[in-house]
mmCIF file of C-alpha atoms in Angstrom:
data_model
loop_
_atom_site.group_PDB
_atom_site.id
_atom_site.type_symbol
_atom_site.label_atom_id
_atom_site.label_comp_id
_atom_site.label_asym_id
_atom_site.label_seq_id
_atom_site.Cartn_x
_atom_site.Cartn_y
_atom_site.Cartn_z
ATOM 1 C CA UNK A 23 0.000 0.000 0.000
ATOM 2 C CA UNK A 24 1.386 3.418 -0.950
ATOM 3 C CA UNK A 25 1.610 5.626 2.121
ATOM 4 C CA UNK A 26 1.101 9.395 2.256
ATOM 5 C CA UNK A 27 1.412 10.943 5.687
ATOM 6 C CA UNK A 28 1.066 14.381 7.196
ATOM 7 C CA UNK A 29 2.197 16.086 10.379
ATOM 8 C CA UNK A 30 -0.320 16.968 13.086
ATOM 9 C CA UNK A 31 -1.039 19.412 14.635
ATOM 10 C CA UNK A 32 -1.119 21.473 11.451
ATOM 11 C CA UNK A 33 1.138 24.519 11.309
ATOM 12 C CA UNK A 34 -0.918 27.632 11.932
ATOM 13 C CA UNK A 35 -4.198 25.867 12.677
ATOM 14 C CA UNK A 36 -3.381 23.339 15.373
ATOM 15 C CA UNK A 37 -5.573 20.314 16.045
ATOM 16 C CA UNK A 38 -8.304 20.928 13.506
ATOM 17 C CA UNK A 39 -10.773 18.149 14.265
ATOM 18 C CA UNK A 40 -12.742 18.466 11.031
ATOM 19 C CA UNK A 41 -9.623 18.505 8.870
ATOM 20 C CA UNK A 42 -8.101 15.504 10.647
ATOM 21 C CA UNK A 43 -11.360 13.590 10.179
ATOM 22 C CA UNK A 44 -11.232 14.444 6.479
ATOM 23 C CA UNK A 45 -7.688 13.175 5.902
ATOM 24 C CA UNK A 46 -8.569 9.567 4.943
ATOM 25 C CA UNK A 47 -11.062 10.684 2.302
ATOM 26 C CA UNK A 48 -8.379 12.956 0.846
ATOM 27 C CA UNK A 49 -6.029 9.987 0.447
ATOM 28 C CA UNK A 50 -3.775 10.451 3.459
ATOM 29 C CA UNK A 51 -2.861 7.177 5.163
ATOM 30 C CA UNK A 52 -0.848 8.409 8.146
ATOM 31 C CA UNK A 53 -0.757 11.199 10.719
ATOM 32 C CA UNK A 54 2.497 11.731 12.611
ATOM 33 C CA UNK A 55 3.204 13.988 15.560
ATOM 34 C CA UNK A 56 6.452 15.556 16.735
ATOM 35 C CA UNK A 57 7.686 16.605 20.158
ATOM 36 C CA UNK A 58 10.004 19.588 20.472
ATOM 37 C CA UNK A 59 8.568 22.610 22.305
ATOM 38 C CA UNK A 60 4.958 22.668 21.097
ATOM 39 C CA UNK A 61 2.444 19.884 21.594
ATOM 40 C CA UNK A 62 3.573 16.674 23.232
ATOM 41 C CA UNK A 63 3.865 13.701 20.915
ATOM 42 C CA UNK A 64 1.016 11.583 22.251
ATOM 43 C CA UNK A 65 -2.053 13.726 22.934
ATOM 44 C CA UNK A 66 -2.670 14.700 19.269
ATOM 45 C CA UNK A 67 -2.549 11.037 18.293
ATOM 46 C CA UNK A 68 -4.958 9.985 21.037
ATOM 47 C CA UNK A 69 -7.442 12.533 19.693
ATOM 48 C CA UNK A 70 -6.816 11.598 16.056
ATOM 49 C CA UNK A 71 -7.433 7.947 16.929
ATOM 50 C CA UNK A 72 -11.047 8.871 17.656
ATOM 51 C CA UNK A 73 -11.516 11.486 14.937
ATOM 52 C CA UNK A 74 -10.056 9.458 12.048
ATOM 53 C CA UNK A 75 -10.055 5.754 12.916
ATOM 54 C CA UNK A 76 -8.785 4.820 9.435
ATOM 55 C CA UNK A 77 -5.432 6.575 9.876
ATOM 56 C CA UNK A 78 -2.186 4.971 10.947
ATOM 57 C CA UNK A 79 -0.624 7.097 13.691
ATOM 58 C CA UNK A 80 2.978 7.620 14.743
ATOM 59 C CA UNK A 81 5.323 9.697 16.859
ATOM 60 C CA UNK A 82 8.271 11.142 14.949
ATOM 61 C CA UNK A 83 9.744 11.340 17.445
ATOM 62 C CA UNK A 84 9.564 11.326 21.221
ATOM 63 C CA UNK A 85 12.937 11.518 23.000
ATOM 64 C CA UNK A 86 14.149 8.576 25.047
ATOM 65 C CA UNK A 87 15.668 10.791 27.766
ATOM 66 C CA UNK A 88 12.839 13.165 28.690
ATOM 67 C CA UNK A 89 10.642 10.464 30.257
ATOM 68 C CA UNK A 90 11.570 7.523 32.402
ATOM 69 C CA UNK A 91 11.377 4.153 30.651
ATOM 70 C CA UNK A 92 8.296 3.097 32.586
ATOM 71 C CA UNK A 93 6.404 6.321 31.883
ATOM 72 C CA UNK A 94 7.270 6.063 28.204
ATOM 73 C CA UNK A 95 5.877 2.522 28.145
ATOM 74 C CA UNK A 96 2.686 3.580 29.945
ATOM 75 C CA UNK A 97 2.036 6.484 27.592
ATOM 76 C CA UNK A 98 2.683 4.375 24.504
ATOM 77 C CA UNK A 99 0.402 1.635 25.824
ATOM 78 C CA UNK A 100 -2.404 4.136 26.313
ATOM 79 C CA UNK A 101 -2.281 5.331 22.699
ATOM 80 C CA UNK A 102 -1.822 1.776 21.408
ATOM 81 C CA UNK A 103 -5.084 0.791 23.088
ATOM 82 C CA UNK A 104 -6.883 3.732 21.476
ATOM 83 C CA UNK A 105 -5.586 2.727 18.021
ATOM 84 C CA UNK A 106 -4.940 -1.029 18.096
ATOM 85 C CA UNK A 107 -2.689 -2.098 15.261
ATOM 86 C CA UNK A 108 -2.527 1.473 13.934
ATOM 87 C CA UNK A 109 0.078 3.079 16.215
ATOM 88 C CA UNK A 110 3.836 3.250 15.647
ATOM 89 C CA UNK A 111 6.021 4.465 18.491
ATOM 90 C CA UNK A 112 8.876 6.522 17.083
ATOM 91 C CA UNK A 113 11.690 7.154 19.561
ATOM 92 C CA UNK A 114 15.070 8.787 19.271
ATOM 93 C CA UNK A 115 18.022 10.331 21.061
ATOM 94 C CA UNK A 116 16.884 13.939 20.410
ATOM 95 C CA UNK A 117 19.424 16.679 21.174
ATOM 96 C CA UNK A 118 21.272 18.255 24.140
ATOM 97 C CA UNK A 119 19.111 21.392 23.925
ATOM 98 C CA UNK A 120 15.835 19.485 24.236
ATOM 99 C CA UNK A 121 17.011 16.918 26.776
ATOM 100 C CA UNK A 122 19.278 19.006 29.014
ATOM 101 C CA UNK A 123 18.470 22.689 28.611
ATOM 102 C CA UNK A 124 14.705 22.337 28.314
ATOM 103 C CA UNK A 125 13.925 19.176 30.293
ATOM 104 C CA UNK A 126 16.657 18.989 32.947
ATOM 105 C CA UNK A 127 17.725 15.544 31.735
ATOM 106 C CA UNK A 128 21.087 14.086 30.779
ATOM 107 C CA UNK A 129 22.104 13.649 27.153
ATOM 108 C CA UNK A 130 24.680 10.899 27.538
ATOM 109 C CA UNK A 131 25.459 7.882 25.373
ATOM 110 C CA UNK A 132 22.618 8.670 22.947
ATOM 111 C CA UNK A 133 23.075 5.529 20.858
ATOM 112 C CA UNK A 134 23.154 3.253 23.904
ATOM 113 C CA UNK A 135 20.210 5.008 25.567
ATOM 114 C CA UNK A 136 18.113 4.611 22.434
ATOM 115 C CA UNK A 137 19.095 0.941 22.071
ATOM 116 C CA UNK A 138 18.386 0.208 25.742
ATOM 117 C CA UNK A 139 15.024 1.969 25.623
ATOM 118 C CA UNK A 140 14.047 0.023 22.511
ATOM 119 C CA UNK A 141 14.912 -3.272 24.191
ATOM 120 C CA UNK A 142 13.062 -2.343 27.381
ATOM 121 C CA UNK A 143 9.965 -1.200 25.489
ATOM 122 C CA UNK A 144 9.810 -4.393 23.465
ATOM 123 C CA UNK A 145 9.474 -6.423 26.655
ATOM 124 C CA UNK A 146 7.320 -3.988 28.617
ATOM 125 C CA UNK A 147 4.776 -3.453 25.838
ATOM 126 C CA UNK A 148 4.523 -7.226 25.411
ATOM 127 C CA UNK A 149 3.359 -7.349 29.037
ATOM 128 C CA UNK A 150 6.530 -8.786 30.555
ATOM 129 C CA UNK A 151 7.736 -7.939 34.029
ATOM 130 C CA UNK A 152 11.117 -6.321 33.443
ATOM 131 C CA UNK A 153 14.066 -6.467 35.790
ATOM 132 C CA UNK A 154 17.226 -5.573 33.908
ATOM 133 C CA UNK A 155 20.469 -3.649 34.254
ATOM 134 C CA UNK A 156 20.911 -1.945 30.893
ATOM 135 C CA UNK A 157 24.025 0.034 30.018
ATOM 136 C CA UNK A 158 22.332 3.407 30.544
ATOM 137 C CA UNK A 159 19.632 2.666 33.148
ATOM 138 C CA UNK A 160 18.270 -0.071 35.390
ATOM 139 C CA UNK A 161 14.676 -1.218 35.786
ATOM 140 C CA UNK A 162 13.542 -3.302 38.730
ATOM 141 C CA UNK A 163 10.243 -5.158 38.530
ATOM 142 C CA UNK A 164 8.335 -2.934 36.087
ATOM 143 C CA UNK A 165 5.167 -4.435 34.632
ATOM 144 C CA UNK A 166 2.400 -2.583 32.840
ATOM 145 C CA UNK A 167 -0.873 -2.856 34.718
ATOM 146 C CA UNK A 168 -2.594 -2.956 31.330
ATOM 147 C CA UNK A 169 -0.422 -4.024 28.437
ATOM 148 C CA UNK A 170 -1.869 -3.194 25.016
ATOM 149 C CA UNK A 171 -3.637 -6.048 23.284
ATOM 150 C CA UNK A 172 -1.666 -5.171 20.152
ATOM 151 C CA UNK A 173 1.823 -3.917 21.065
ATOM 152 C CA UNK A 174 2.835 -1.004 18.840
ATOM 153 C CA UNK A 175 5.585 -1.265 16.312
ATOM 154 C CA UNK A 176 8.665 0.707 17.338
ATOM 155 C CA UNK A 177 10.667 2.790 14.881
ATOM 156 C CA UNK A 178 13.917 4.652 15.519
ATOM 157 C CA UNK A 179 15.114 8.112 14.550
ATOM 158 C CA UNK A 180 18.277 7.335 12.620
ATOM 159 C CA UNK A 181 20.588 9.622 10.678
ATOM 160 C CA UNK A 182 23.803 7.675 10.244
ATOM 161 C CA UNK A 183 24.923 4.093 9.670
ATOM 162 C CA UNK A 184 25.159 2.830 13.251
ATOM 163 C CA UNK A 185 21.628 3.900 14.242
ATOM 164 C CA UNK A 186 20.229 2.932 10.850
ATOM 165 C CA UNK A 187 21.631 -0.551 11.239
ATOM 166 C CA UNK A 188 20.141 -0.800 14.753
ATOM 167 C CA UNK A 189 16.760 0.233 13.347
ATOM 168 C CA UNK A 190 16.997 -2.449 10.667
ATOM 169 C CA UNK A 191 18.171 -5.155 13.057
ATOM 170 C CA UNK A 192 15.997 -4.597 16.131
ATOM 171 C CA UNK A 193 13.228 -2.094 15.361
ATOM 172 C CA UNK A 194 10.373 -2.002 12.869
ATOM 173 C CA UNK A 195 11.669 0.873 10.808
ATOM 174 C CA UNK A 196 13.766 4.020 10.658
ATOM 175 C CA UNK A 197 12.804 7.692 10.710
ATOM 176 C CA UNK A 198 15.066 10.177 9.018
ATOM 177 C CA UNK A 199 14.863 13.890 8.331
ATOM 178 C CA UNK A 200 16.408 16.798 6.423
ATOM 179 C CA UNK A 201 17.430 14.992 3.261
ATOM 180 C CA UNK A 202 16.888 15.334 -0.479
ATOM 181 C CA UNK A 203 15.436 12.711 -2.826
ATOM 182 C CA UNK A 204 18.975 11.962 -4.036
ATOM 183 C CA UNK A 205 20.042 11.255 -0.435
ATOM 184 C CA UNK A 206 17.432 8.561 0.124
ATOM 185 C CA UNK A 207 19.415 5.799 -1.562
ATOM 186 C CA UNK A 208 22.475 6.403 0.645
ATOM 187 C CA UNK A 209 20.271 6.015 3.710
ATOM 188 C CA UNK A 210 18.462 3.026 2.231
ATOM 189 C CA UNK A 211 21.794 1.290 1.550
ATOM 190 C CA UNK A 212 22.332 0.959 5.327
ATOM 191 C CA UNK A 213 19.075 -0.902 5.967
ATOM 192 C CA UNK A 214 17.199 -3.859 4.528
ATOM 193 C CA UNK A 215 15.020 -3.309 1.488
ATOM 194 C CA UNK A 216 12.005 -4.407 3.506
ATOM 195 C CA UNK A 217 12.692 -1.999 6.394
ATOM 196 C CA UNK A 218 10.184 0.841 6.508
ATOM 197 C CA UNK A 219 11.883 4.204 5.968
ATOM 198 C CA UNK A 220 9.957 7.262 7.122
ATOM 199 C CA UNK A 221 10.880 10.926 6.642
ATOM 200 C CA UNK A 222 9.268 14.235 7.510
ATOM 201 C CA UNK A 223 9.432 16.536 4.489
ATOM 202 C CA UNK A 224 9.171 20.305 4.918
ATOM 203 C CA UNK A 225 6.955 21.883 2.259
ATOM 204 C CA UNK A 226 6.199 25.479 1.354
ATOM 205 C CA UNK A 227 3.481 25.862 -1.263
ATOM 206 C CA UNK A 228 4.635 29.088 -2.881
ATOM 207 C CA UNK A 229 6.105 30.219 -6.181
ATOM 208 C CA UNK A 230 7.951 33.080 -4.476
ATOM 209 C CA UNK A 231 11.359 31.386 -4.489
ATOM 210 C CA UNK A 232 13.173 34.285 -2.799
ATOM 211 C CA UNK A 233 10.767 34.283 0.123
ATOM 212 C CA UNK A 234 10.886 30.513 0.403
ATOM 213 C CA UNK A 235 14.678 30.481 0.412
ATOM 214 C CA UNK A 236 14.816 33.143 3.125
ATOM 215 C CA UNK A 237 12.586 31.000 5.331
ATOM 216 C CA UNK A 238 14.482 27.847 4.361
ATOM 217 C CA UNK A 239 17.840 29.382 5.280
ATOM 218 C CA UNK A 240 16.611 30.189 8.778
ATOM 219 C CA UNK A 241 15.319 26.649 9.220
ATOM 220 C CA UNK A 242 18.494 25.064 7.851
ATOM 221 C CA UNK A 243 20.740 27.183 10.060
ATOM 222 C CA UNK A 244 18.656 26.298 13.112
ATOM 223 C CA UNK A 245 18.788 22.562 12.448
ATOM 224 C CA UNK A 246 21.997 21.788 10.604
ATOM 225 C CA UNK A 247 24.227 23.583 13.108
ATOM 226 C CA UNK A 248 23.134 20.987 15.687
ATOM 227 C CA UNK A 249 26.073 18.548 15.858
ATOM 228 C CA UNK A 250 24.099 15.416 14.981
ATOM 229 C CA UNK A 251 22.654 17.051 11.862
ATOM 230 C CA UNK A 252 26.004 18.553 10.927
ATOM 231 C CA UNK A 253 27.511 15.069 11.075
ATOM 232 C CA UNK A 254 24.605 13.682 9.046
ATOM 233 C CA UNK A 255 25.207 16.141 6.234
ATOM 234 C CA UNK A 256 28.940 15.552 6.329
ATOM 235 C CA UNK A 257 28.093 11.885 5.744
ATOM 236 C CA UNK A 258 25.656 12.784 2.970
ATOM 237 C CA UNK A 259 28.381 14.815 1.260
ATOM 238 C CA UNK A 260 27.354 18.421 1.993
ATOM 239 C CA UNK A 261 30.172 19.167 4.403
ATOM 240 C CA UNK A 262 32.052 21.540 2.103
ATOM 241 C CA UNK A 263 28.927 23.348 0.941
ATOM 242 C CA UNK A 264 27.892 23.946 4.546
ATOM 243 C CA UNK A 265 31.352 24.762 5.921
ATOM 244 C CA UNK A 266 30.984 28.567 5.457
ATOM 245 C CA UNK A 267 27.678 28.464 7.342
ATOM 246 C CA UNK A 268 29.221 26.521 10.214
ATOM 247 C CA UNK A 269 32.221 28.842 10.430
ATOM 248 C CA UNK A 270 30.081 31.978 10.499
ATOM 249 C CA UNK A 271 27.701 30.419 13.017
ATOM 250 C CA UNK A 272 30.580 29.414 15.296
ATOM 251 C CA UNK A 273 31.899 32.988 15.089
ATOM 252 C CA UNK A 274 28.522 34.309 16.234
ATOM 253 C CA UNK A 275 27.698 35.988 12.908
ATOM 254 C CA UNK A 276 24.180 34.718 12.310
ATOM 255 C CA UNK A 277 23.538 36.980 9.301
ATOM 256 C CA UNK A 278 26.668 35.738 7.543
ATOM 257 C CA UNK A 279 25.731 32.136 8.366
ATOM 258 C CA UNK A 280 22.358 32.529 6.658
ATOM 259 C CA UNK A 281 23.884 34.241 3.651
ATOM 260 C CA UNK A 282 26.440 31.439 3.295
ATOM 261 C CA UNK A 283 23.810 28.748 2.673
ATOM 262 C CA UNK A 284 23.666 28.109 -1.089
ATOM 263 C CA UNK A 285 20.349 28.162 -2.957
ATOM 264 C CA UNK A 286 21.158 24.615 -4.034
ATOM 265 C CA UNK A 287 21.066 23.379 -0.450
ATOM 266 C CA UNK A 288 17.760 25.102 0.283
ATOM 267 C CA UNK A 289 16.218 23.688 -2.880
ATOM 268 C CA UNK A 290 17.530 20.223 -2.011
ATOM 269 C CA UNK A 291 16.063 20.181 1.494
ATOM 270 C CA UNK A 292 12.896 22.317 1.337
ATOM 271 C CA UNK A 293 10.136 21.307 -1.078
ATOM 272 C CA UNK A 294 8.550 24.357 -2.682
ATOM 273 C CA UNK A 295 6.577 25.519 -5.692
ATOM 274 C CA UNK A 296 2.990 24.918 -6.726
ATOM 275 C CA UNK A 297 1.062 22.150 -5.001
ATOM 276 C CA UNK A 298 1.483 20.033 -8.119
ATOM 277 C CA UNK A 299 5.252 20.613 -8.138
ATOM 278 C CA UNK A 300 5.430 19.788 -4.430
ATOM 279 C CA UNK A 301 3.565 16.515 -4.885
ATOM 280 C CA UNK A 302 5.880 15.585 -7.742
ATOM 281 C CA UNK A 303 8.898 16.277 -5.532
ATOM 282 C CA UNK A 304 7.489 14.080 -2.767
ATOM 283 C CA UNK A 305 7.067 11.301 -5.305
ATOM 284 C CA UNK A 306 10.774 11.607 -6.162
ATOM 285 C CA UNK A 307 11.560 10.616 -2.565
ATOM 286 C CA UNK A 308 9.262 7.595 -2.865
ATOM 287 C CA UNK A 309 10.768 6.548 -6.194
ATOM 288 C CA UNK A 310 14.227 6.639 -4.584
ATOM 289 C CA UNK A 311 13.252 4.315 -1.740
ATOM 290 C CA UNK A 312 11.320 6.285 0.884
ATOM 291 C CA UNK A 313 8.461 4.155 2.213
ATOM 292 C CA UNK A 314 6.479 6.758 4.103
ATOM 293 C CA UNK A 315 6.647 10.460 3.279
ATOM 294 C CA UNK A 316 5.306 12.615 6.112
ATOM 295 C CA UNK A 317 4.436 16.027 4.756
ATOM 296 C CA UNK A 318 5.077 19.028 7.002
ATOM 297 C CA UNK A 319 3.557 22.017 5.203
ATOM 298 C CA UNK A 320 4.567 25.391 6.613
ATOM 299 C CA UNK A 321 2.106 28.229 7.054
ATOM 300 C CA UNK A 322 3.000 31.432 5.191
ATOM 301 C CA UNK A 323 -0.434 32.932 5.608
ATOM 302 C CA UNK A 324 -0.989 32.977 1.843
ATOM 303 C CA UNK A 325 -3.874 30.514 2.014
ATOM 304 C CA UNK A 326 -5.730 28.649 4.755
ATOM 305 C CA UNK A 327 -3.918 25.545 5.980
ATOM 306 C CA UNK A 328 -6.932 23.365 5.261
ATOM 307 C CA UNK A 329 -6.677 24.333 1.609
ATOM 308 C CA UNK A 330 -2.956 23.569 1.583
ATOM 309 C CA UNK A 331 -3.594 20.131 3.095
ATOM 310 C CA UNK A 332 -6.259 19.392 0.510
ATOM 311 C CA UNK A 333 -4.068 20.605 -2.348
ATOM 312 C CA UNK A 334 -1.168 18.390 -1.238
ATOM 313 C CA UNK A 335 -3.269 15.234 -1.012
ATOM 314 C CA UNK A 336 -2.129 12.422 -3.315
ATOM 315 C CA UNK A 337 -3.607 12.541 -6.798
#
């Protein structure tokens, strides 16, 4: 089945109940949440489970270090029971800013913490009583009072080979981000052909390329200066193109950092143009090996978000 997902809540219009309920009839198969500094990752999906029972639902992603393992299992079990067989739990290491500066946690051994959390969740969501000393935490006698009848699939945020290989070996799929259609094959080469590969794709429906690129540069500078994303794009082969941005950013010259981002990079990583052109670009990702595109349309105020969502529906 060809998948066509979208991010909820919608940018600019939040949790629009009527629009979410309409998504299946428009051709959308999935609704995925995120968790940064807006809505939490689970509440929108619990609501969408009731409003659009045909949709597959997923978190992309919730961090493994901002909740304790037991709380993460309990929250996932709650949503899994609201959407049996339709919920995918996407987890990932996140970043030092989110884990430490915003949530008073510890961002240590991100690969190991993600691996350990995956292994714990597998057992806990299957209803096992878990007593285990993992590398990054210990659990003594945890058992869900109500394990979900259908344990959710678990997918991992993965940007580079080690985490991608973990996702292929032990999880049910991989979630990636901030890549071009041409990059998909390099990511796909690290995982099995049958492994589900999911990516959130930022979309601006606008033919004003200068305006789009100005917005795109701010987004790219905010994300790709984070060490994990910088390393990802070094691996993808954009290290030299992005070096001037990184140098200016490190020197504290934000204006120069934005100016240093080439148009080519913006056009690679931000989908823009007419709705028809945007849909065609999404299909390029799918043709190159992406299993599940998750559209993330941005709100420029040019047209209502509900119209944008309808215009971007698969044809």
